[in-house]
XYZ file of C-alpha atoms in Angstrom:
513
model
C -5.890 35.122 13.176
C -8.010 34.111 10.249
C -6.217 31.155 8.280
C -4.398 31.265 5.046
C -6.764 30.331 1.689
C -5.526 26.903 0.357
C -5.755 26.080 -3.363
C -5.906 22.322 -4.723
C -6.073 20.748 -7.899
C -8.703 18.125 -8.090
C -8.484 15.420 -11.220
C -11.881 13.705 -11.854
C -10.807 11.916 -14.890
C -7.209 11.894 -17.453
C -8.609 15.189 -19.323
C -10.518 16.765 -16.474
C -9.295 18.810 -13.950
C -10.608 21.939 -11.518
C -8.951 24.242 -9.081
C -10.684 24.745 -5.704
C -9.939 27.463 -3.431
C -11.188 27.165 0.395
C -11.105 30.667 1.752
C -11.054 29.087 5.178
C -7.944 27.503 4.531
C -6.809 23.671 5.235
C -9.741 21.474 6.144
C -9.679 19.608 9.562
C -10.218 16.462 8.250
C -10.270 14.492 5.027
C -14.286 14.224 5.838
C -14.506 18.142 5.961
C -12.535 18.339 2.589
C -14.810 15.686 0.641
C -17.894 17.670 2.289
C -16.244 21.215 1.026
C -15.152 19.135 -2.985
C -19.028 17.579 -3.218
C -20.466 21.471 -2.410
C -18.394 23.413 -4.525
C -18.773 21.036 -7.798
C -21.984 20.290 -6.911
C -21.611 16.277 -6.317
C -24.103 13.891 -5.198
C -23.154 10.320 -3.756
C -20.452 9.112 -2.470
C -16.381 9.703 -3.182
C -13.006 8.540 -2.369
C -9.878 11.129 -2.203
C -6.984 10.208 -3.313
C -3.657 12.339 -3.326
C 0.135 11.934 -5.431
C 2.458 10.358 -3.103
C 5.835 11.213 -3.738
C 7.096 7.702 -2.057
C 5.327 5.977 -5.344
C 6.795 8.102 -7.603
C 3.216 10.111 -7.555
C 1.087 7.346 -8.296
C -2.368 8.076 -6.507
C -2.947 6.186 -3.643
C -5.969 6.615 -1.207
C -6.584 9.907 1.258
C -6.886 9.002 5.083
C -5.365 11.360 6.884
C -5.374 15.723 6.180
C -1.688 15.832 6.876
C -0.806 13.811 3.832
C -1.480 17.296 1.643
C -0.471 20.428 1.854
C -1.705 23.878 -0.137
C -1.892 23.343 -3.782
C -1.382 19.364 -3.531
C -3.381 17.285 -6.238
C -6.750 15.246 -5.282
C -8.229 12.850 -7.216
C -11.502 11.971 -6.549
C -13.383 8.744 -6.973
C -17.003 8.132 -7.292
C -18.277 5.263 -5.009
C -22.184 5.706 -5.696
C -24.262 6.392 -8.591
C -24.145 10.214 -9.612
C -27.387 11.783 -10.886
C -26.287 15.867 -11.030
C -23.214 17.817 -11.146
C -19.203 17.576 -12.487
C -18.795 13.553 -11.993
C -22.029 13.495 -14.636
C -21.363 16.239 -16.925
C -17.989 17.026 -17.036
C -16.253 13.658 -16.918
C -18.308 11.693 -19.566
C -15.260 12.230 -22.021
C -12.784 11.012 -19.845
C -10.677 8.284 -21.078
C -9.915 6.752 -17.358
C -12.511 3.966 -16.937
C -11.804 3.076 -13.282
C -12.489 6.869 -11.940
C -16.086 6.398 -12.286
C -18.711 4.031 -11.806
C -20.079 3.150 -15.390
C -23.545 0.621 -15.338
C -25.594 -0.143 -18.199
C -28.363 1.344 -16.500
C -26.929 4.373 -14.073
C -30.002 6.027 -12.903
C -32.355 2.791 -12.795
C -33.659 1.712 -9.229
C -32.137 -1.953 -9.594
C -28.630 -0.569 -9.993
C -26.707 -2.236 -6.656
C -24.148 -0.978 -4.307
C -21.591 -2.504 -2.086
C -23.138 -4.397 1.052
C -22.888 -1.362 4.040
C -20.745 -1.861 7.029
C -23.501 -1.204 8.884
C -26.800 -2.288 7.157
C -29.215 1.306 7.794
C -32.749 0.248 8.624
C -35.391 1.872 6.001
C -37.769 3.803 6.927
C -41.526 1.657 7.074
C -44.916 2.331 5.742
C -46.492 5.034 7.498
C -48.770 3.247 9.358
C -45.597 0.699 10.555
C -43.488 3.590 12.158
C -46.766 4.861 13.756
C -46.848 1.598 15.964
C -43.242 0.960 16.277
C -43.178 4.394 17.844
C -45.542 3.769 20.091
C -44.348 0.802 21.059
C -40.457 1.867 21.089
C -42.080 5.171 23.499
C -43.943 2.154 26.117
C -40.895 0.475 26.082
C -38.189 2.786 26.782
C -40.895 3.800 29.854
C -41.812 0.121 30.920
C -39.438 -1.885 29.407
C -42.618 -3.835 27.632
C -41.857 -5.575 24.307
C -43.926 -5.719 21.071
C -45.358 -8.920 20.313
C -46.442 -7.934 16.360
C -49.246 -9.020 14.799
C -49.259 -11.589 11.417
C -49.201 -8.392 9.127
C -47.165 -5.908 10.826
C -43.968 -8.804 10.911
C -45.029 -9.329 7.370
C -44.369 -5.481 6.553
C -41.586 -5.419 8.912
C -39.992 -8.050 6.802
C -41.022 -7.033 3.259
C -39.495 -3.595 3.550
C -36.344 -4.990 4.982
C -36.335 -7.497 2.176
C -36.762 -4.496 -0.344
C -33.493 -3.020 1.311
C -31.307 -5.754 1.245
C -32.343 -6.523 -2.566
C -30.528 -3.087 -3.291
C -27.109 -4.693 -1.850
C -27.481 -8.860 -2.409
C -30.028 -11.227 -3.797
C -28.405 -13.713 -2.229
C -27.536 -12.521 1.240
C -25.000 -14.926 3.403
C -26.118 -16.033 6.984
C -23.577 -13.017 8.405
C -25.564 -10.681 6.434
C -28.881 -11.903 7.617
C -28.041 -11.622 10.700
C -26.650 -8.115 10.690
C -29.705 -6.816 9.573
C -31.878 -8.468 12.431
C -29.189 -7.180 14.766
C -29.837 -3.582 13.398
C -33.602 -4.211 13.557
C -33.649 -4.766 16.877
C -31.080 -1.921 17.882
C -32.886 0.759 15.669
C -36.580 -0.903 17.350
C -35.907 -2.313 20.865
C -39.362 -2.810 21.529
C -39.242 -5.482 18.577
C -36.384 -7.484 20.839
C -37.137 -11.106 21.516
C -37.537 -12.225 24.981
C -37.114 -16.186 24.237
C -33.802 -15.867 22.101
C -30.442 -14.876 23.928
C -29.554 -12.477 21.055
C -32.753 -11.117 21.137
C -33.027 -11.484 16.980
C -32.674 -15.021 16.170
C -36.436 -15.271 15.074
C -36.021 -12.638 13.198
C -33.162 -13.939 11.415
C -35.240 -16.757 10.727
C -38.038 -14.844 9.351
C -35.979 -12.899 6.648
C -34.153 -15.704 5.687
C -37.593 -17.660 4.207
C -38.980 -13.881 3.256
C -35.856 -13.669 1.394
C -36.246 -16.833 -0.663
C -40.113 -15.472 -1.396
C -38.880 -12.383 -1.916
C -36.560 -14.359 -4.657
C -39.533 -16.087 -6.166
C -41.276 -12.456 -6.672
C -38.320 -11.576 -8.512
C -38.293 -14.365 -10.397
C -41.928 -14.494 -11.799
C -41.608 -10.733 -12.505
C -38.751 -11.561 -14.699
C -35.825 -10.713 -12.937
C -32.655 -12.083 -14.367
C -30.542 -12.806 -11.478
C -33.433 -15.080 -10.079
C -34.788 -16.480 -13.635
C -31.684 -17.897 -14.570
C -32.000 -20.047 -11.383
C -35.378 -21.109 -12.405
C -35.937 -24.911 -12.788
C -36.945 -24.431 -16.810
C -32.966 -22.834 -17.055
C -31.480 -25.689 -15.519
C -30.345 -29.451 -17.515
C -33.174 -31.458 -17.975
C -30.980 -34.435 -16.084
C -30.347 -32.372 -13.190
C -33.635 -30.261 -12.292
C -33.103 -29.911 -8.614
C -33.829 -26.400 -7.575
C -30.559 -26.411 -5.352
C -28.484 -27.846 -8.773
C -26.085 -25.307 -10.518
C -27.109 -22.578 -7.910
C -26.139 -19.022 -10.327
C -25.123 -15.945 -7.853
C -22.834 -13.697 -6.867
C -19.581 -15.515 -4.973
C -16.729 -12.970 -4.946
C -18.591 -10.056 -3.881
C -20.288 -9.103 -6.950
C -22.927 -6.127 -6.618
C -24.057 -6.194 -10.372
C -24.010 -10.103 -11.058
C -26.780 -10.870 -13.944
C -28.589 -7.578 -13.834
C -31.486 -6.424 -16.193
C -31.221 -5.037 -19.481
C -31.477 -0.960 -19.577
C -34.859 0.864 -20.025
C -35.788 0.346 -23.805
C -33.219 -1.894 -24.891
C -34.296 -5.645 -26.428
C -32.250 -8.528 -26.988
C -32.432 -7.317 -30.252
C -31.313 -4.158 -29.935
C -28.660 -5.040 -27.809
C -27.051 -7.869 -30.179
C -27.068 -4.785 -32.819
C -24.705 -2.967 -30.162
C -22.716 -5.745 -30.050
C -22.583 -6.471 -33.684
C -21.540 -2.449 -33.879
C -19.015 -2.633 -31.635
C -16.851 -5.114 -33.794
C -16.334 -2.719 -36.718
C -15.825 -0.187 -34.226
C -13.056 -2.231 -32.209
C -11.103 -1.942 -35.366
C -10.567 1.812 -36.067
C -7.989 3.508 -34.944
C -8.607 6.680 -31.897
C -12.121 4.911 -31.182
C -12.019 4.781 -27.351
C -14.962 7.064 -26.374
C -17.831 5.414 -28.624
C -16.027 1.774 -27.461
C -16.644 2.617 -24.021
C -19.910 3.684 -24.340
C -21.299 0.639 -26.233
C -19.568 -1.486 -23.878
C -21.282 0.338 -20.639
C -24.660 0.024 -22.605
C -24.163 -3.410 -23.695
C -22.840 -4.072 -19.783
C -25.908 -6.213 -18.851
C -26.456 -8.585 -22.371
C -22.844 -9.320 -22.013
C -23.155 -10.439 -18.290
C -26.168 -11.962 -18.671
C -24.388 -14.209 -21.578
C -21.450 -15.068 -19.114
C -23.317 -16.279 -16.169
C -26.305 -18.489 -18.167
C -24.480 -19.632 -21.258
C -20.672 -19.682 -19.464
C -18.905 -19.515 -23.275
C -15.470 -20.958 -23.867
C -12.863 -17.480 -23.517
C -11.935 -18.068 -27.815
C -16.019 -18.166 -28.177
C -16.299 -15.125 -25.927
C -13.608 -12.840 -26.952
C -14.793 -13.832 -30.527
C -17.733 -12.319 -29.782
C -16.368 -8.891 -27.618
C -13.076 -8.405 -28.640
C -14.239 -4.965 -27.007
C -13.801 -6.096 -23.494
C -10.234 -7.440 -23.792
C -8.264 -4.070 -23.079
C -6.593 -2.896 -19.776
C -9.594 0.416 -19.760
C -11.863 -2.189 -20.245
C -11.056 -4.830 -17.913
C -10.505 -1.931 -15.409
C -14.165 -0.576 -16.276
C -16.002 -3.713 -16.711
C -14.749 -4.774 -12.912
C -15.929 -1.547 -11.493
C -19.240 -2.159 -13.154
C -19.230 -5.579 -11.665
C -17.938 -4.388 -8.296
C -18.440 -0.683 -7.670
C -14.702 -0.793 -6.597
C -11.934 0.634 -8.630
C -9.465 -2.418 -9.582
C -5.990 -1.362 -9.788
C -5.910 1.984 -7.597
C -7.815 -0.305 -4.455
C -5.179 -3.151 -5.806
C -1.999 -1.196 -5.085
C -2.769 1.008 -2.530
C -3.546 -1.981 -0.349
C -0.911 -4.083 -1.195
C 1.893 -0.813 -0.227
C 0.136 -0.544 2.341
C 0.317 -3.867 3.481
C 4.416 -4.253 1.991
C 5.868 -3.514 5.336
C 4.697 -5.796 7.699
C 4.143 -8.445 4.556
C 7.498 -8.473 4.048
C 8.525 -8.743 7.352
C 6.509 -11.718 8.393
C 7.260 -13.830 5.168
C 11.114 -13.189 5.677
C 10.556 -14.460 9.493
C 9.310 -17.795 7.517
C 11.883 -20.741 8.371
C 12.536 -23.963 7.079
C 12.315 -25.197 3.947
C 9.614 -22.506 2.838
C 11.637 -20.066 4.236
C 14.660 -21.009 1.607
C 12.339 -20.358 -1.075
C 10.299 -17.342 0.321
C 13.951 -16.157 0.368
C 15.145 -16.834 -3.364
C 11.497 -14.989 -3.940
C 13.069 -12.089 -3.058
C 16.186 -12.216 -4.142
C 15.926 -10.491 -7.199
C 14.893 -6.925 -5.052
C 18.813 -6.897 -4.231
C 19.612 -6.139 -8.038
C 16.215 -4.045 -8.412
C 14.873 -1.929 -5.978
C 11.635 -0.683 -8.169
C 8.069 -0.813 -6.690
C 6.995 -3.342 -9.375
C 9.525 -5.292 -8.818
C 9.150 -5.384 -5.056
C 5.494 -5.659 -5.710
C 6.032 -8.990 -7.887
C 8.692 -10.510 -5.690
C 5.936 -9.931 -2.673
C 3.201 -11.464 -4.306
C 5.581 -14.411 -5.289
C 6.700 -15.127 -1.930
C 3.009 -14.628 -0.591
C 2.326 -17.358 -2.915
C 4.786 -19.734 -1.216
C 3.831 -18.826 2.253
C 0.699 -20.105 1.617
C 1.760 -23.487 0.676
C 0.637 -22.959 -2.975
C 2.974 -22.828 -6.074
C 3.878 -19.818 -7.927
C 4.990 -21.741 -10.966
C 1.359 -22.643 -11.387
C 0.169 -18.872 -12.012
C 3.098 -17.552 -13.419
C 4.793 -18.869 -16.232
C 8.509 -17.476 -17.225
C 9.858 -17.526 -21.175
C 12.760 -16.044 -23.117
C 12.236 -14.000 -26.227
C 14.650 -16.394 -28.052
C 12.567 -19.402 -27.888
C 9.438 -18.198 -28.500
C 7.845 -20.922 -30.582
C 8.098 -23.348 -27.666
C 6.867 -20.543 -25.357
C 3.599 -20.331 -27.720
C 2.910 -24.163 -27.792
C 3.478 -24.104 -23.575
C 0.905 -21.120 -23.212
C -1.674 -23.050 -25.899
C -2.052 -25.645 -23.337
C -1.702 -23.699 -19.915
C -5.801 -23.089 -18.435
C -5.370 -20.089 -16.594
C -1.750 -17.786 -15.711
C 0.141 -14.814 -16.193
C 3.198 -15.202 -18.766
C 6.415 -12.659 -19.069
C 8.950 -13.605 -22.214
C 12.212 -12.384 -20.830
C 15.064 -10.713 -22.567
C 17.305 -13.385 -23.011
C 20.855 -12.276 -21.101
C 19.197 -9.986 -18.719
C 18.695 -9.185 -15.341
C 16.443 -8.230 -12.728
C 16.521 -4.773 -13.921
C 15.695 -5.803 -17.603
C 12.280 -5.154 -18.237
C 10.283 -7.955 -20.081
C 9.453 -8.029 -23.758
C 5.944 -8.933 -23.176
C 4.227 -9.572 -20.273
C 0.366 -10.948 -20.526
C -2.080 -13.517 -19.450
C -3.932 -16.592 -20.916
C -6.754 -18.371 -19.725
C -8.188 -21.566 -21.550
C -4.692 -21.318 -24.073
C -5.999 -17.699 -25.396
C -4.106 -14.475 -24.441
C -6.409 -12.201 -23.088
C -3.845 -9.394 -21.988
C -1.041 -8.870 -23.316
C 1.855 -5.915 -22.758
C 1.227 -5.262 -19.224
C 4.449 -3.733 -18.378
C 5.186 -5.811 -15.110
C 3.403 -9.222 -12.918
C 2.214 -6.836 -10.372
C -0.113 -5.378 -12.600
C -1.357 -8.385 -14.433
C -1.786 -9.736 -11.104
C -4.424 -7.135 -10.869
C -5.823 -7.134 -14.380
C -6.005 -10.808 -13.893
C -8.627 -10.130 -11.112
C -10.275 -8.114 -13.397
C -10.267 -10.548 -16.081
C -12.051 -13.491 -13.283
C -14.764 -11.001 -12.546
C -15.486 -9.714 -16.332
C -15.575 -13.560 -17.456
C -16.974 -15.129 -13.706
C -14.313 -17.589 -13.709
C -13.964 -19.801 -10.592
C -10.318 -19.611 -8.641
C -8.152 -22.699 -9.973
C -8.075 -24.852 -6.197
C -4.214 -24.877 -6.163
C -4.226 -20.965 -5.910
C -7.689 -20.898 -3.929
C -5.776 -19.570 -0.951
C -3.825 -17.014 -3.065
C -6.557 -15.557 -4.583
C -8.690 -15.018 -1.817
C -6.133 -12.880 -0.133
C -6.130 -11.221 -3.306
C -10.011 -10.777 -3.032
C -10.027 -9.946 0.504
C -7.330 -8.059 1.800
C -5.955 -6.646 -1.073
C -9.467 -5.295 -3.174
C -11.711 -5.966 0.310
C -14.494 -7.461 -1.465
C -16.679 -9.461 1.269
C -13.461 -8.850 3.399
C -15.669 -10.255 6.510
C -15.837 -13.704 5.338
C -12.005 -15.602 5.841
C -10.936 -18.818 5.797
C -8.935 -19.873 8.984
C -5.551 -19.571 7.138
C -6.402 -15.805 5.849
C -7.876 -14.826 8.861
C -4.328 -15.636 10.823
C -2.872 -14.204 8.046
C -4.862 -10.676 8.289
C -4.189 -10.900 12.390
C -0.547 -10.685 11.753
C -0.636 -8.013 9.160
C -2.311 -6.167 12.201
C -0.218 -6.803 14.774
């Protein structure tokens, strides 16, 4: 019997929506549905589903399994990749949501970056390359005889594998590296060394100094990322070329990169100089948004050489200082989407969170408990959300009191003085009398004594904004909350989740167990 037609709704942004209709009826798999959403609106790249989940009050949280929706359910979907053609392009440029999408200063320029792959893809070689790696792979799989390259086809080898990993990092770690010799050596056997007991460490080797040539290419063709590293950029006290070392540390895709086709310094301070009178009218958000994704790469390029003072900086782009655009500037920054990757992580993790920290004895236990205390009066997912990340906090030995900082509305002249002095947390000014079920008059965050952020509705979320806020301004993590932050980083957002210190890594074994 020939199945049912299903009917969805699929969002791609606040004021853009489609129905689909699969005559076939429900796909098999959340792969066949993505497959059937990217033919039928025509969409290139990458995407992420996400569906409403009733047990979240139908907040979207991510797709991973087909039984989660039924007929006529609602899908968002997420770009992960650049999109050249189709609805993501055209239809969705007037959308209001900022995280949905992938906004660069430059979207359809060859140095645009992506996410480093789970597994690193081997490119394809020069012609003349793959003619002898063929032949060699073909007298190897019959004989079992290696390749022993010559001087210019290792140099080929390594320049086109250098090409591919400046599309993810310019910067690789020594993981990375080695991942992509490992894949060499899978996708080529015959290029396996006999003298190494991995079979690529020479290889590793070799891209690791064609990388830092590969750097200096870069550099003397102008490239930003690698200029600013230059030894004419650095203090004339401290010209080392290893002092002050300028790249990505959290992940970052799009760290310092180049200024769009056709734009100047000029033109772009012009932009910027635009964008203040334009900050200040009233219903402005679509021309905001697009200055700020064409000004993306002046403004990043100012953070990571010059590293303003915030008051200098927000001075400069009051712009950037809104929830859409701390959410957008982020996924520039990242490729991820900040508060939707956020959330859905941390529910997902709330479970078995919650039931380690509460196993917690001792002393820390006492307060882990207290932490949670408040859930008893209020049972809300932003509450339970903030009273997690508290006690998180205190598992790891580090103090919540240091991040966030609790007022009441009545004293609010002493709050302001406190918060002029505090370097970097998230504040909430409490209705005096209240409870845990009182919401807060104002909840915000301040870094350097300014307020960046200010009526975010709950901790939870300016946990997340605060993120944001790190990334759009390339702030360091304050070393009392070092520990805090990277689970943050790396369990909850997975940004260069591979990469733990020994007390997350325990940490992320339990959550699995």
């Amino acid at each position: 019997m020939m199945a049912a037609p299903v009917k969805m709704r699929i969002v791609f942004g606040d004021d853009n929506a489609e129905k689909l209709t699969i005559e076939s009826g429900m796909p098999k798999s959340v792969e066949d549905l993505s497959n059937e959403i990217k033919r039928q609106f025509d969409i290139e790249g990458d995407i992420r589903l996400q569906y409403m989940d009733s047990d979240f009050d139908n907040n979207f949280v991510n797709l991973n399994q087909i039984s989660d929706i039924q007929d006529k359910s609602t899908v968002k979907v997420i770009s992960l990749s650049d999109v050249s053609q189709g609805c993501l392009n055209q239809s969705c440029e007037d959308t209001s949501s900022s995280s949905d999408t992938i906004i660069l200063s430059s979207p359809d320029s060859v140095t645009a970056r992506s996410q480093w792959p789970t597994e690193f893809k081997i490119p394809t070689f020069p012609y003349d390359v793959e003619m002898q790696l063929q032949s060699a792979n073909q007298a190897f799989m019959s004989s079992r005889v290696f390749l022993n390259p010559s001087h210019k086809l290792k140099s080929d080898i390594l320049e086109s594998l250098a090409a591919q990993i400046i599309r993810f990092k310019a910067y690789p770690s020594n993981l990375e590296i080695e991942s992509v010799a490992e894949a060499l050596i899978k996708a080529h056997p015959c290029l396996r060394e006999q003298g190494s007991s991995s079979g690529y460490y020479g290889w590793k080797i070799s891209l690791k100094y064609k990388m830092a040539n590969y750097r200096t290419k870069l550099r003397n063709l102008g490239c930003p990322e690698m200029r600013i590293n230059s030894l004419k950029n650095k203090p004339a006290d401290k010209c080392q070329p290893a002092h002050n070392i300028k790249k990505p540390r959290k992940a970052e895709v799009n760290f310092c990169p180049p200024y769009p086709a056709g734009e100047t310094l000029d033109s772009l301070e012009g932009e910027r100089v635009s964008l203040l009178s334009e900050v200040q009218k009233r219903h402005n958000n679509a021309v905001i948004k697009e200055k700020m994704a064409k000004t993306f790469a002046y403004r990043r390029q100012e953070v990571v050489r010059d590293q303003p003072m915030i008051a200098e900086f927000k001075t400069r782009w009051p712009g950037l200082f809104t929830v859409p655009e701390v959410e957008a500037e982020f996924m520039r920054i990242t490729t991820v989407p900040l508060v939707t990757t956020f959330f859905a992580q941390l529910d997902n993790h709330a479970d078995q969170l919650q039931r380690l920290l509460k196993k917690t004895g001792g002393s820390k236990g006492k307060k882990i408990k207290l932490a949670f205390a408040p859930t008893a009066q209020n049972e809300t997912v932003e509450k339970k959300r903030e009273c997690l990340l508290r006690a998180l906090c205190i598992y790891l030995n580090e103090d919540p009191s240091s991040l966030f900082k609790e007022y009441l509305d009545s004293d609010g002249c002493a709050a302001q003085r406190d918060l002029d002095h505090v370097v970097f947390g998230i504040y909430s000014i409490n209705v005096e009398g209240g409870d845990a079920t009182t919401i807060p008059a104002d909840v915000g965050i301040v870094i350097e004594g300014v307020g960046v952020l200010h009526d975010l509705g709950d901790l939870s979320s300016a946990c997340a904004l605060l993120m944001g806020v790190i990334y759009a301004v390339n702030l360091s993590y304050p070393q009392e909350l070092k520990t805090f932050f990277e689970v943050l980083q790396k369990i909850f957002l997975q940004l260069d989740a591979t990469r733990l210190s020994t007390k997350v890594q325990m940490l992320k074994n339990k959550l699995y167990e």
